[in-house]
């Protein structure tokens, strides 16, 4: 974004009330129970498929049924209000149920046929149409925040939903589902009037599914292009996984052999892996800190339990009869080893998650991260991510004041984050906001200096870019104005002069007396044309500069009603005004316009009695100073059109323009203009 609002995708907006704890625990228990049941279903389906050996869609352990429910359940337990984890979980659970029913249908057909077989087989006819469009077409549209990139993608979402509902209904009513089940079975809910329509539609359903999936991946590309650098890094893993899956799907369209289906299923399993990778590497959904602590204390708890049990067993084996003393000794040994083991384990997990807790090493990591970034905004976004992991914070943000105000956020700041002012050479350049960091573990003194420099660079680069855009727009507008003047004014006038001269030439022989009238008209039109050309030239470069020079032109301009204006040119060694001779035309024009605008502002706002204009030629530059003895600047000056125009005129030729208080009272405008054009 232009305003660089680098927010973590974060959860969908929550309502004012919180879910009761008992209800949340009940939901999580159901989610994990369903995930465990999905694993059991996948294993059972694999066992049944091994006995059958011929059903292509149940060969071996199904990665979709294994990965999707576990990844979804884990994310749900941390962020239950997000939509994407629920989609992952539902996709895996439904797919596991489909795999089990499909395998069970084949096994019952060959080993235990009975009256229940058609009813067991019926869900296996159409159930796959719920998870497949969900993770191939709907998830790319909604990743990562559960919202569409824009309203124009709604037809794609509706297309996926219509495909899921319509085709599953058609397959569920198919009178002969053997084309789907790979075994000859009837459908207890079949509609004979449909005939072979479901089979024909099934043979062509791959094309719209691939098209909708491709549109979903394209929407990811649009989301990536409009996202902040942090969100781009989070999307990249998932985007690449989807691209690989879609490319192989298109390349293998129409092929349904065992190998092709197996590769397609394993590529689909890369989708939840890519989401987990984004969680681990780029703090997607802001749970990397939770993973860090879970690994540390979970491993520590298991290790301590195993160590304690082993010591108890060893002491009982060696010193039988001293159970109490053996237990006490085991507990003391385990407790003594707890802290050093925790520190070593924490360092290992920190290396896994790229966390640096030492403030000076973290500052070094911060410097190296900034050097790899391509622009100040990207560098600040990377730096905030490093600071957040180093502080073990829930969220870190930097606000850069100005017009427009810029905000960079990594994680969640909450309602009342801690605020620290960032200063650069004594000037405030922004504010650092931190949420959830532990007291005593914040190397702010080391890192704040780096963040202040980056905030200052972001402000300068943003202002420079905006200034260049305004200069370019002004230049283009001036060119369009000149084009209109030449086309609409001078063009028709010169055409009229040409036609009048032709008419005078024709009348010269038959009516010489009437020629004089035509020549008078030509003279009037040429005089008007010369005035128009002079007005155009005056708009580009004031003619008074050519007539009187820079100092003389300013003295003439200063004679207008208002405060007394004195123009001073510090003399050269011989006492002449020679230093202003030979100034480049662009520098002379810029100096005149800047001084002219400054004098205009003095007359309008300063209530000054006198103004001193100083033109000093220095080594390779011209310094223009306009100082008045008026009321001075307000406490919080806002840059108006005039002040912005002066800065832009100076920046256009590579110079600078500063407005500040004058010693002794009043205001001073100082412009430094290089005499050689910028490279």
XYZ file of C-alpha atoms in Angstrom:
679
model
C 0.000 0.000 0.000
C 1.017 3.458 -0.653
C 0.571 4.310 2.964
C 2.472 1.179 3.912
C -0.049 -0.144 6.339
C 1.775 -3.374 7.076
C -0.776 -5.247 9.161
C -0.695 -8.908 9.922
C -3.629 -10.540 8.109
C -4.916 -11.284 11.622
C -8.239 -12.751 12.559
C -11.560 -11.740 11.198
C -13.121 -8.972 13.271
C -14.580 -10.396 16.460
C -17.843 -9.429 18.090
C -18.052 -7.521 21.340
C -18.696 -10.653 23.419
C -16.316 -13.483 24.113
C -17.202 -17.161 23.746
C -17.653 -18.833 27.158
C -14.666 -20.951 28.145
C -16.708 -24.153 28.549
C -18.191 -23.775 25.085
C -14.776 -23.115 23.572
C -13.322 -26.202 25.268
C -16.264 -28.275 24.053
C -15.772 -27.081 20.477
C -12.041 -27.782 20.605
C -12.673 -31.247 22.006
C -15.046 -31.958 19.116
C -12.536 -30.580 16.605
C -9.652 -32.719 17.880
C -11.908 -35.768 18.213
C -12.959 -35.385 14.582
C -9.316 -34.949 13.561
C -8.388 -38.146 15.414
C -11.327 -39.960 13.839
C -10.121 -38.738 10.439
C -6.716 -40.304 11.044
C -8.377 -43.565 12.063
C -10.554 -43.422 8.944
C -7.518 -42.877 6.712
C -5.666 -45.803 8.268
C -8.732 -48.030 7.992
C -9.223 -47.023 4.359
C -5.579 -47.845 3.637
C -5.949 -51.291 5.248
C -9.102 -52.043 3.265
C -7.500 -50.775 0.046
C -4.491 -53.015 0.641
C -6.825 -56.011 0.790
C -8.564 -54.948 -2.412
C -5.524 -53.731 -4.352
C -7.504 -52.222 -7.204
C -9.217 -49.024 -6.144
C -7.114 -46.143 -7.418
C -8.509 -43.518 -5.067
C -7.597 -45.358 -1.843
C -4.040 -46.451 -2.512
C -1.984 -46.182 0.695
C -2.263 -43.536 3.415
C -4.139 -40.505 2.091
C -2.065 -37.311 2.732
C -5.150 -35.087 2.425
C -6.935 -36.964 5.188
C -3.785 -36.922 7.299
C -2.592 -33.324 6.875
C -5.704 -31.190 6.486
C -7.565 -32.123 9.707
C -4.450 -31.950 11.907
C -3.274 -28.605 10.504
C -6.801 -27.193 10.671
C -7.376 -28.408 14.241
C -4.088 -26.922 15.403
C -4.879 -23.513 13.899
C -8.453 -23.630 15.219
C -7.200 -24.254 18.745
C -5.166 -21.018 18.506
C -7.394 -18.852 16.292
C -10.950 -20.274 16.413
C -12.527 -17.265 14.694
C -10.532 -17.609 11.466
C -12.247 -19.119 8.429
C -9.268 -20.745 6.671
C -8.444 -23.209 9.533
C -12.082 -24.327 9.603
C -12.019 -24.890 5.849
C -8.830 -26.962 6.179
C -10.287 -29.000 9.033
C -13.640 -29.610 7.284
C -11.881 -30.523 4.031
C -9.750 -33.141 5.770
C -12.585 -34.613 7.859
C -14.991 -34.919 4.905
C -12.276 -36.298 2.636
C -11.337 -38.907 5.262
C -14.980 -39.942 5.530
C -15.174 -40.210 1.754
C -11.994 -42.305 1.566
C -13.279 -44.669 4.261
C -16.716 -45.058 2.655
C -15.191 -45.563 -0.794
C -12.846 -48.275 0.449
C -15.555 -49.815 2.624
C -17.878 -49.996 -0.371
C -15.353 -52.022 -2.354
C -14.512 -54.249 0.594
C -18.169 -54.987 1.372
C -18.912 -55.665 -2.278
C -16.270 -58.394 -2.446
C -16.294 -59.722 1.122
C -19.579 -58.898 2.887
C -22.356 -57.905 0.477
C -25.704 -57.239 2.028
C -28.722 -54.932 2.055
C -26.764 -52.109 3.718
C -24.161 -51.947 0.932
C -26.050 -49.496 -1.367
C -26.656 -47.143 1.566
C -22.985 -47.253 2.577
C -22.001 -46.649 -1.026
C -24.391 -43.746 -1.614
C -22.326 -41.031 0.212
C -19.191 -42.267 -1.583
C -20.824 -41.297 -4.883
C -20.975 -37.560 -4.230
C -19.156 -36.748 -0.961
C -15.852 -35.917 -2.679
C -17.478 -32.916 -4.354
C -17.540 -31.042 -1.038
C -13.811 -31.035 -0.080
C -12.244 -30.866 -3.551
C -13.769 -27.523 -4.701
C -13.291 -26.228 -1.151
C -9.488 -26.520 -1.155
C -8.933 -26.041 -4.907
C -11.277 -23.119 -5.574
C -12.615 -21.520 -2.382
C -9.524 -21.493 -0.151
C -7.360 -19.577 -2.704
C -10.095 -16.936 -2.924
C -10.213 -16.419 0.854
C -6.585 -16.944 1.918
C -5.219 -15.691 4.297
C -7.819 -13.527 6.099
C -11.058 -15.242 5.092
C -12.169 -12.380 2.843
C -12.369 -12.019 -0.936
C -9.731 -9.759 -2.540
C -12.603 -7.601 -3.827
C -16.287 -7.831 -4.681
C -15.567 -8.689 -8.314
C -14.458 -12.181 -7.211
C -17.896 -13.044 -5.859
C -19.008 -14.800 -9.101
C -16.021 -17.154 -8.773
C -17.017 -17.995 -5.196
C -20.642 -18.524 -6.247
C -19.448 -20.727 -9.116
C -17.596 -23.009 -6.715
C -20.613 -23.244 -4.414
C -22.922 -23.972 -7.350
C -20.540 -26.675 -8.592
C -20.422 -28.295 -5.154
C -24.199 -28.244 -4.653
C -25.344 -28.939 -8.201
C -23.005 -31.748 -9.206
C -23.161 -33.520 -5.828
C -26.958 -33.497 -6.104
C -26.748 -34.828 -9.658
C -24.405 -37.651 -8.636
C -26.510 -38.456 -5.566
C -29.553 -39.002 -7.816
C -27.682 -40.975 -10.496
C -29.571 -44.228 -11.269
C -26.368 -46.122 -12.087
C -23.352 -44.924 -10.042
C -20.995 -47.687 -11.165
C -18.960 -45.157 -13.185
C -18.134 -43.424 -9.910
C -17.825 -46.388 -7.519
C -15.853 -48.690 -9.865
C -18.172 -51.565 -8.835
C -21.638 -52.367 -10.263
C -24.104 -51.142 -7.669
C -27.509 -49.561 -7.759
C -28.516 -46.287 -6.123
C -31.383 -46.505 -3.605
C -32.056 -42.787 -4.167
C -31.508 -42.810 -7.949
C -33.852 -41.117 -10.419
C -34.261 -43.282 -13.510
C -35.277 -40.305 -15.654
C -31.737 -38.906 -15.430
C -30.369 -41.823 -17.429
C -26.708 -41.320 -18.349
C -26.759 -37.553 -17.761
C -24.748 -37.745 -14.496
C -22.094 -39.894 -16.183
C -21.757 -37.472 -19.119
C -21.558 -34.474 -16.787
C -18.982 -36.297 -14.665
C -16.781 -36.858 -17.719
C -16.688 -33.084 -18.358
C -16.713 -31.771 -14.784
C -12.913 -31.528 -14.657
C -12.855 -28.533 -17.029
C -14.966 -26.127 -14.907
C -13.216 -27.338 -11.742
C -9.795 -26.570 -13.242
C -11.045 -23.194 -14.502
C -12.404 -22.215 -11.070
C -9.199 -23.377 -9.401
C -7.155 -21.362 -11.895
C -9.252 -18.260 -11.169
C -8.665 -18.809 -7.465
C -4.902 -18.869 -8.025
C -5.194 -15.721 -10.170
C -7.015 -14.018 -7.282
C -4.043 -14.933 -5.085
C -1.809 -13.184 -7.592
C -3.925 -10.029 -7.423
C -3.931 -10.198 -3.622
C -0.136 -10.633 -3.645
C 0.372 -7.600 -5.898
C -1.729 -5.329 -3.653
C -0.431 -6.683 -0.325
C 2.215 -5.361 2.022
C 5.685 -7.007 2.060
C 4.857 -8.987 5.216
C 1.595 -10.357 3.780
C 3.390 -11.157 0.515
C 5.872 -13.331 2.356
C 2.985 -15.114 4.069
C 1.152 -15.712 0.789
C 4.212 -16.863 -1.187
C 4.389 -20.410 0.224
C 0.714 -21.112 -0.342
C 0.740 -19.441 -3.762
C 3.616 -21.613 -5.003
C 1.977 -24.790 -3.659
C -1.264 -23.944 -5.470
C 0.544 -23.102 -8.716
C 2.368 -26.457 -8.705
C -0.875 -28.285 -7.952
C -2.833 -26.502 -10.707
C -0.083 -26.936 -13.315
C 0.080 -30.695 -12.681
C -3.711 -30.925 -12.615
C -3.939 -29.246 -16.026
C -1.083 -31.325 -17.427
C -2.688 -34.578 -16.246
C -6.276 -33.674 -17.120
C -8.135 -36.663 -18.508
C -5.713 -39.170 -16.967
C -7.066 -41.275 -14.095
C -4.431 -43.964 -13.597
C -3.167 -44.836 -10.121
C 0.129 -42.950 -10.424
C -1.476 -39.722 -11.666
C -4.072 -39.721 -8.889
C -1.431 -40.477 -6.264
C 0.791 -37.570 -7.414
C -2.206 -35.262 -7.510
C -3.203 -36.214 -3.973
C 0.325 -35.738 -2.618
C 0.608 -32.337 -4.301
C -2.686 -31.417 -2.641
C -1.131 -32.377 0.686
C 1.496 -29.689 0.056
C -1.206 -27.040 0.552
C -1.563 -27.414 4.357
C 2.202 -27.875 4.573
C 2.671 -24.500 2.848
C 0.263 -22.851 5.307
C 2.108 -24.317 8.283
C 5.392 -23.143 6.705
C 3.969 -19.620 6.477
C 2.956 -19.882 10.145
C 6.446 -20.983 11.175
C 8.582 -18.759 8.967
C 6.534 -15.584 8.561
C 4.257 -15.485 11.621
C 1.041 -16.053 9.696
C -1.885 -15.662 12.156
C 0.668 -14.563 14.789
C 1.108 -17.957 16.516
C 4.838 -18.524 16.051
C 5.433 -17.442 19.656
C 2.886 -20.017 20.814
C 4.640 -22.712 18.779
C 7.971 -21.660 20.247
C 6.807 -21.984 23.841
C 4.818 -25.142 23.121
C 7.895 -26.879 21.747
C 10.106 -25.726 24.611
C 7.851 -26.590 27.533
C 6.221 -29.586 25.894
C 9.601 -31.161 25.177
C 10.797 -30.179 28.653
C 7.782 -31.780 30.321
C 8.200 -35.021 28.367
C 11.954 -35.070 29.020
C 11.543 -34.373 32.735
C 8.918 -37.081 33.062
C 11.033 -39.644 31.261
C 14.123 -38.679 33.270
C 12.267 -38.913 36.563
C 10.749 -42.281 35.639
C 14.114 -43.644 34.524
C 15.801 -42.513 37.751
C 13.040 -44.031 39.867
C 13.355 -47.343 38.007
C 17.158 -47.310 38.250
C 17.188 -46.434 41.964
C 14.596 -49.076 42.794
C 16.604 -51.651 40.861
C 19.872 -50.788 42.593
C 18.670 -49.739 46.044
C 15.598 -51.858 46.676
C 13.898 -50.991 49.948
C 14.773 -47.276 49.895
C 11.795 -46.140 47.783
C 11.232 -42.817 49.610
C 14.860 -41.778 49.524
C 15.162 -42.912 45.908
C 12.157 -40.812 44.911
C 13.529 -37.758 46.701
C 16.938 -38.155 45.056
C 15.318 -38.593 41.636
C 13.243 -35.463 42.112
C 16.300 -33.438 43.211
C 18.363 -34.613 40.218
C 15.512 -33.830 37.829
C 14.981 -30.387 39.386
C 18.697 -29.559 39.263
C 18.840 -30.425 35.565
C 15.612 -28.565 34.732
C 16.961 -25.018 34.347
C 20.146 -25.698 32.300
C 18.228 -28.093 30.062
C 15.505 -25.475 29.565
C 18.061 -22.837 28.551
C 19.766 -25.168 26.083
C 16.412 -26.302 24.701
C 15.243 -22.682 24.397
C 18.352 -21.769 22.384
C 17.769 -24.722 20.059
C 14.123 -23.801 19.461
C 15.087 -20.136 19.006
C 17.500 -21.150 16.255
C 14.694 -23.148 14.640
C 12.398 -20.099 14.679
C 15.170 -17.595 13.889
C 14.804 -15.882 17.299
C 17.702 -13.947 18.841
C 17.312 -12.883 22.478
C 20.686 -11.252 23.070
C 20.146 -7.518 22.341
C 23.483 -6.998 20.574
C 23.196 -10.119 18.466
C 19.605 -9.131 17.724
C 20.840 -5.703 16.622
C 23.389 -7.387 14.351
C 20.630 -9.588 12.905
C 18.532 -6.463 12.457
C 21.345 -4.724 10.532
C 21.862 -7.721 8.252
C 18.128 -7.980 7.620
C 17.918 -4.292 6.703
C 20.842 -4.613 4.282
C 19.027 -7.362 2.368
C 15.856 -5.296 1.937
C 15.254 -3.510 -1.333
C 13.670 -0.263 -0.131
C 13.209 1.626 3.164
C 9.590 0.493 3.580
C 10.508 -3.158 3.076
C 13.503 -2.759 5.389
C 11.308 -1.317 8.150
C 8.772 -4.141 7.758
C 11.575 -6.728 8.022
C 13.089 -4.922 11.000
C 9.778 -4.890 12.869
C 9.477 -8.649 12.372
C 12.990 -9.162 13.806
C 12.224 -6.902 16.771
C 9.007 -8.753 17.497
C 10.692 -12.162 17.601
C 13.590 -10.801 19.674
C 11.236 -9.214 22.219
C 8.968 -12.268 22.257
C 6.104 -9.820 21.738
C 2.552 -10.404 20.608
C 2.793 -7.446 18.253
C 5.171 -4.637 17.277
C 4.380 -1.563 15.193
C 5.986 1.682 14.071
C 4.014 4.825 13.262
C 5.683 7.450 11.075
C 3.975 10.874 11.250
C 3.618 13.128 8.266
C 1.372 13.506 5.265
C 0.365 10.796 4.682
C 0.888 9.106 8.054
C 2.482 5.672 7.692
C 1.926 2.611 9.875
C 3.848 -0.676 9.926
C 2.527 -3.492 12.130
C 3.627 -7.077 12.687
C 1.263 -9.164 14.826
C -1.530 -7.750 16.971
C -1.110 -4.591 19.044
C -4.383 -4.762 20.901
C -6.136 -1.801 22.494
C -3.352 -0.486 24.803
C 0.142 -1.202 23.452
C 3.238 0.261 25.078
C 4.527 3.325 23.215
C 8.159 4.459 22.824
C 9.190 7.611 20.942
C 11.759 7.212 18.160
C 14.204 10.109 17.699
C 16.707 10.771 14.940
C 19.419 13.356 15.703
C 17.199 14.827 18.403
C 14.123 15.079 16.157
C 11.066 12.827 16.725
C 10.509 10.643 13.654
C 7.911 8.149 14.879
C 6.611 5.958 17.656
C 7.347 2.320 18.449
C 4.382 0.365 19.798
C 4.796 -2.991 21.553
C 2.181 -5.422 22.871
C 2.722 -8.518 24.967
C 6.502 -8.259 25.522
C 7.818 -9.474 28.857
C 9.342 -6.806 31.136
C 13.100 -6.978 31.357
C 13.449 -8.679 27.983
C 13.189 -5.649 25.720
C 16.497 -4.528 24.166
C 14.830 -1.280 23.129
C 17.833 0.966 23.701
C 19.790 -1.013 21.104
C 17.039 -1.524 18.550
C 15.239 1.821 18.800
C 18.171 3.583 17.098
C 17.930 1.266 14.094
C 14.168 1.691 13.885
C 14.471 5.492 14.177
C 16.897 5.609 11.254
C 14.603 3.417 9.180
C 11.544 5.507 10.064
C 13.424 8.646 9.008
C 14.450 6.978 5.727
C 10.864 5.861 5.060
C 9.584 9.404 5.632
C 12.220 10.888 3.312
C 11.668 8.311 0.584
C 7.902 8.758 0.759
C 8.171 12.543 0.615
C 10.660 12.334 -2.250
C 8.416 9.990 -4.204
C 5.400 12.229 -3.651
C 7.431 15.280 -4.670
C 8.610 13.599 -7.853
C 5.042 12.609 -8.664
C 3.834 16.196 -8.175
C 6.706 17.580 -10.256
C 5.987 15.112 -13.026
C 2.286 15.945 -12.922
C 3.043 19.687 -13.028
C 5.412 19.230 -15.958
C 2.867 17.161 -17.870
C 0.152 19.707 -17.167
C 2.401 22.511 -18.429
C 3.118 20.576 -21.598
C -0.578 20.003 -22.152
C -1.232 23.714 -21.612
C 1.416 24.672 -24.151
C 0.019 22.146 -26.592
C -3.478 23.581 -26.234
C -2.202 27.133 -26.652
C -0.244 26.254 -29.785
C -3.038 24.167 -31.260
C -6.028 26.326 -30.356
C -4.426 29.769 -30.476
C -1.343 30.075 -32.692
C -2.357 27.359 -35.128
C -5.636 28.891 -36.331
C -4.122 32.403 -36.298
C -1.198 31.434 -38.551
C -3.582 29.536 -40.834
C -5.760 32.643 -41.118
C -2.689 34.781 -41.946
C -1.666 32.356 -44.687
C -5.145 32.361 -46.239
C -5.328 36.188 -46.067
C -1.981 36.524 -47.860
C -3.137 34.121 -50.585
C -6.279 36.196 -51.048
C -4.203 39.404 -51.228
C -1.972 37.847 -53.904
C -5.009 36.936 -56.020
C -6.524 40.441 -55.706
C -3.276 42.210 -56.501
C -3.889 42.147 -60.314
C -7.677 42.647 -60.530
C -8.336 44.908 -57.483
C -5.108 46.444 -56.090
C -6.968 48.929 -53.865
C -8.605 46.209 -51.767
C -5.229 44.590 -50.988
C -4.367 47.251 -48.417
C -7.317 46.228 -46.241
C -6.138 42.607 -46.298
C -2.572 43.593 -45.397
C -3.833 45.647 -42.442
C -5.733 42.603 -41.233
C -2.579 40.470 -41.588
C -0.615 42.987 -39.544
C -3.233 42.973 -36.772
C -3.269 39.161 -36.663
C 0.536 38.981 -36.588
C 0.631 41.538 -33.755
C -1.860 39.440 -31.800
C 0.207 36.345 -32.524
C 3.374 38.015 -31.238
C 1.593 38.960 -28.017
C 0.408 35.365 -27.576
C 3.947 34.052 -28.110
C 5.286 36.597 -25.619
C 2.722 35.421 -23.029
C 3.800 31.813 -23.537
C 7.451 32.743 -23.154
C 6.712 34.784 -20.036
C 5.051 31.725 -18.529
C 8.209 29.667 -19.122
C 10.870 32.213 -18.151
C 10.197 35.762 -16.962
C 11.597 38.183 -19.576
C 12.687 40.546 -16.820
C 15.482 38.065 -16.031
C 16.923 38.562 -19.520
C 16.548 42.321 -19.262
C 17.739 43.049 -15.700
C 19.291 39.823 -14.401
C 18.303 37.962 -11.238
C 19.119 40.701 -8.722
C 17.536 43.470 -10.827
C 14.399 41.434 -11.465
C 13.940 40.856 -7.732
C 14.501 44.544 -6.987
C 11.756 45.433 -9.473
C 9.423 42.856 -7.957
C 10.201 44.197 -4.486
C 8.968 47.672 -5.414
C 5.363 46.550 -5.136
C 3.321 47.839 -2.157
C 4.206 46.161 1.121
C 7.294 45.877 3.317
C 10.596 47.401 2.234
C 12.610 44.869 0.216
C 16.405 44.981 0.036
C 18.247 42.711 -2.378
C 21.871 42.047 -1.456
C 24.490 40.262 -3.541
C 27.692 39.768 -1.509
C 30.428 41.272 -3.670
C 33.279 39.335 -5.217
C 36.927 40.247 -4.659
C 36.701 43.295 -6.987
C 33.447 44.554 -5.402
C 31.196 43.856 -8.408
C 28.119 41.722 -8.719
C 29.974 39.407 -11.039
C 29.241 36.214 -9.060
C 25.716 36.115 -10.558
C 26.922 36.313 -14.151
C 26.549 33.162 -16.199
C 24.092 31.381 -13.970
C 22.354 28.408 -15.635
C 18.905 29.391 -16.917
C 17.157 26.709 -14.826
C 18.912 27.866 -11.650
C 18.170 31.522 -12.357
C 14.472 30.799 -13.011
C 14.134 28.590 -9.920
C 15.844 31.204 -7.707
C 13.575 33.948 -9.042
C 10.379 31.915 -8.568
C 11.364 30.821 -5.037
C 12.232 34.352 -3.959
C 9.104 35.667 -5.659
C 6.895 33.163 -3.792
C 8.639 33.914 -0.494
C 8.101 37.668 -0.930
C 4.453 37.062 -1.800
C 3.992 35.050 1.393
C 5.629 37.844 3.422
C 3.229 40.418 2.014
C 0.206 38.208 2.697
C 0.942 36.737 6.108
C 4.071 38.035 7.871
C 3.040 41.633 8.784
C 6.700 42.525 8.324
C 8.284 45.975 7.990
C 11.343 44.897 5.978
C 12.661 41.928 4.012
C 16.276 41.073 3.209
C 16.931 38.986 0.075
C 20.472 37.600 -0.137
C 21.893 35.993 -3.289
C 25.209 34.305 -2.513
C 27.175 32.322 -5.064
C 29.269 29.623 -3.395
C 31.376 26.734 -4.630
C 29.129 24.917 -7.113
C 25.861 26.296 -5.738
C 23.693 29.382 -5.339
C 22.262 30.179 -1.896
C 19.058 32.233 -1.866
C 17.854 33.614 1.457
C 14.657 35.610 2.116
C 14.454 36.836 5.740
C 11.704 39.044 7.199
C 11.104 40.648 10.599
C 7.427 39.656 10.800
C 5.376 37.541 13.191
C 7.190 34.287 12.396
C 5.905 30.772 11.868
C 2.999 29.270 13.862
C 3.712 26.553 16.426
C 2.509 23.822 14.064
C 2.947 25.133 10.522
C 1.068 23.306 7.783
C 2.709 23.276 4.353
C 0.515 25.196 1.949
C 0.631 25.438 -1.812
C 3.275 28.176 -1.784
C 5.695 26.401 0.565
C 5.244 23.136 -1.322
C 5.839 24.917 -4.634
C 9.149 26.373 -3.389
C 10.383 22.962 -2.238
C 9.367 21.346 -5.499
C 11.111 23.995 -7.606
C 14.308 23.427 -5.650
C 13.999 19.629 -5.789
C 13.388 19.709 -9.545
C 16.978 20.867 -10.170
C 18.473 18.831 -7.320
C 18.425 21.516 -4.621
C 16.826 21.988 -1.239
C 14.547 24.582 0.323
C 14.029 25.029 4.075
C 11.659 27.318 5.949
C 12.386 28.137 9.587
C 12.488 30.876 12.228
C 14.884 33.808 11.754
C 17.279 34.646 14.588
C 15.853 37.695 16.323
C 12.292 37.058 15.130
C 10.541 36.535 11.833
C 10.885 33.850 9.198
C 13.726 32.855 6.879
C 13.465 30.871 3.636
C 16.759 29.377 2.481
C 17.193 27.600 -0.852
C 20.430 25.937 -1.949
C 20.523 25.327 -5.708
C 23.343 23.374 -7.405
C 24.892 25.088 -10.436
C 25.377 21.764 -12.213
C 22.401 19.545 -13.051
C 21.992 16.380 -10.924
C 23.162 13.110 -12.417
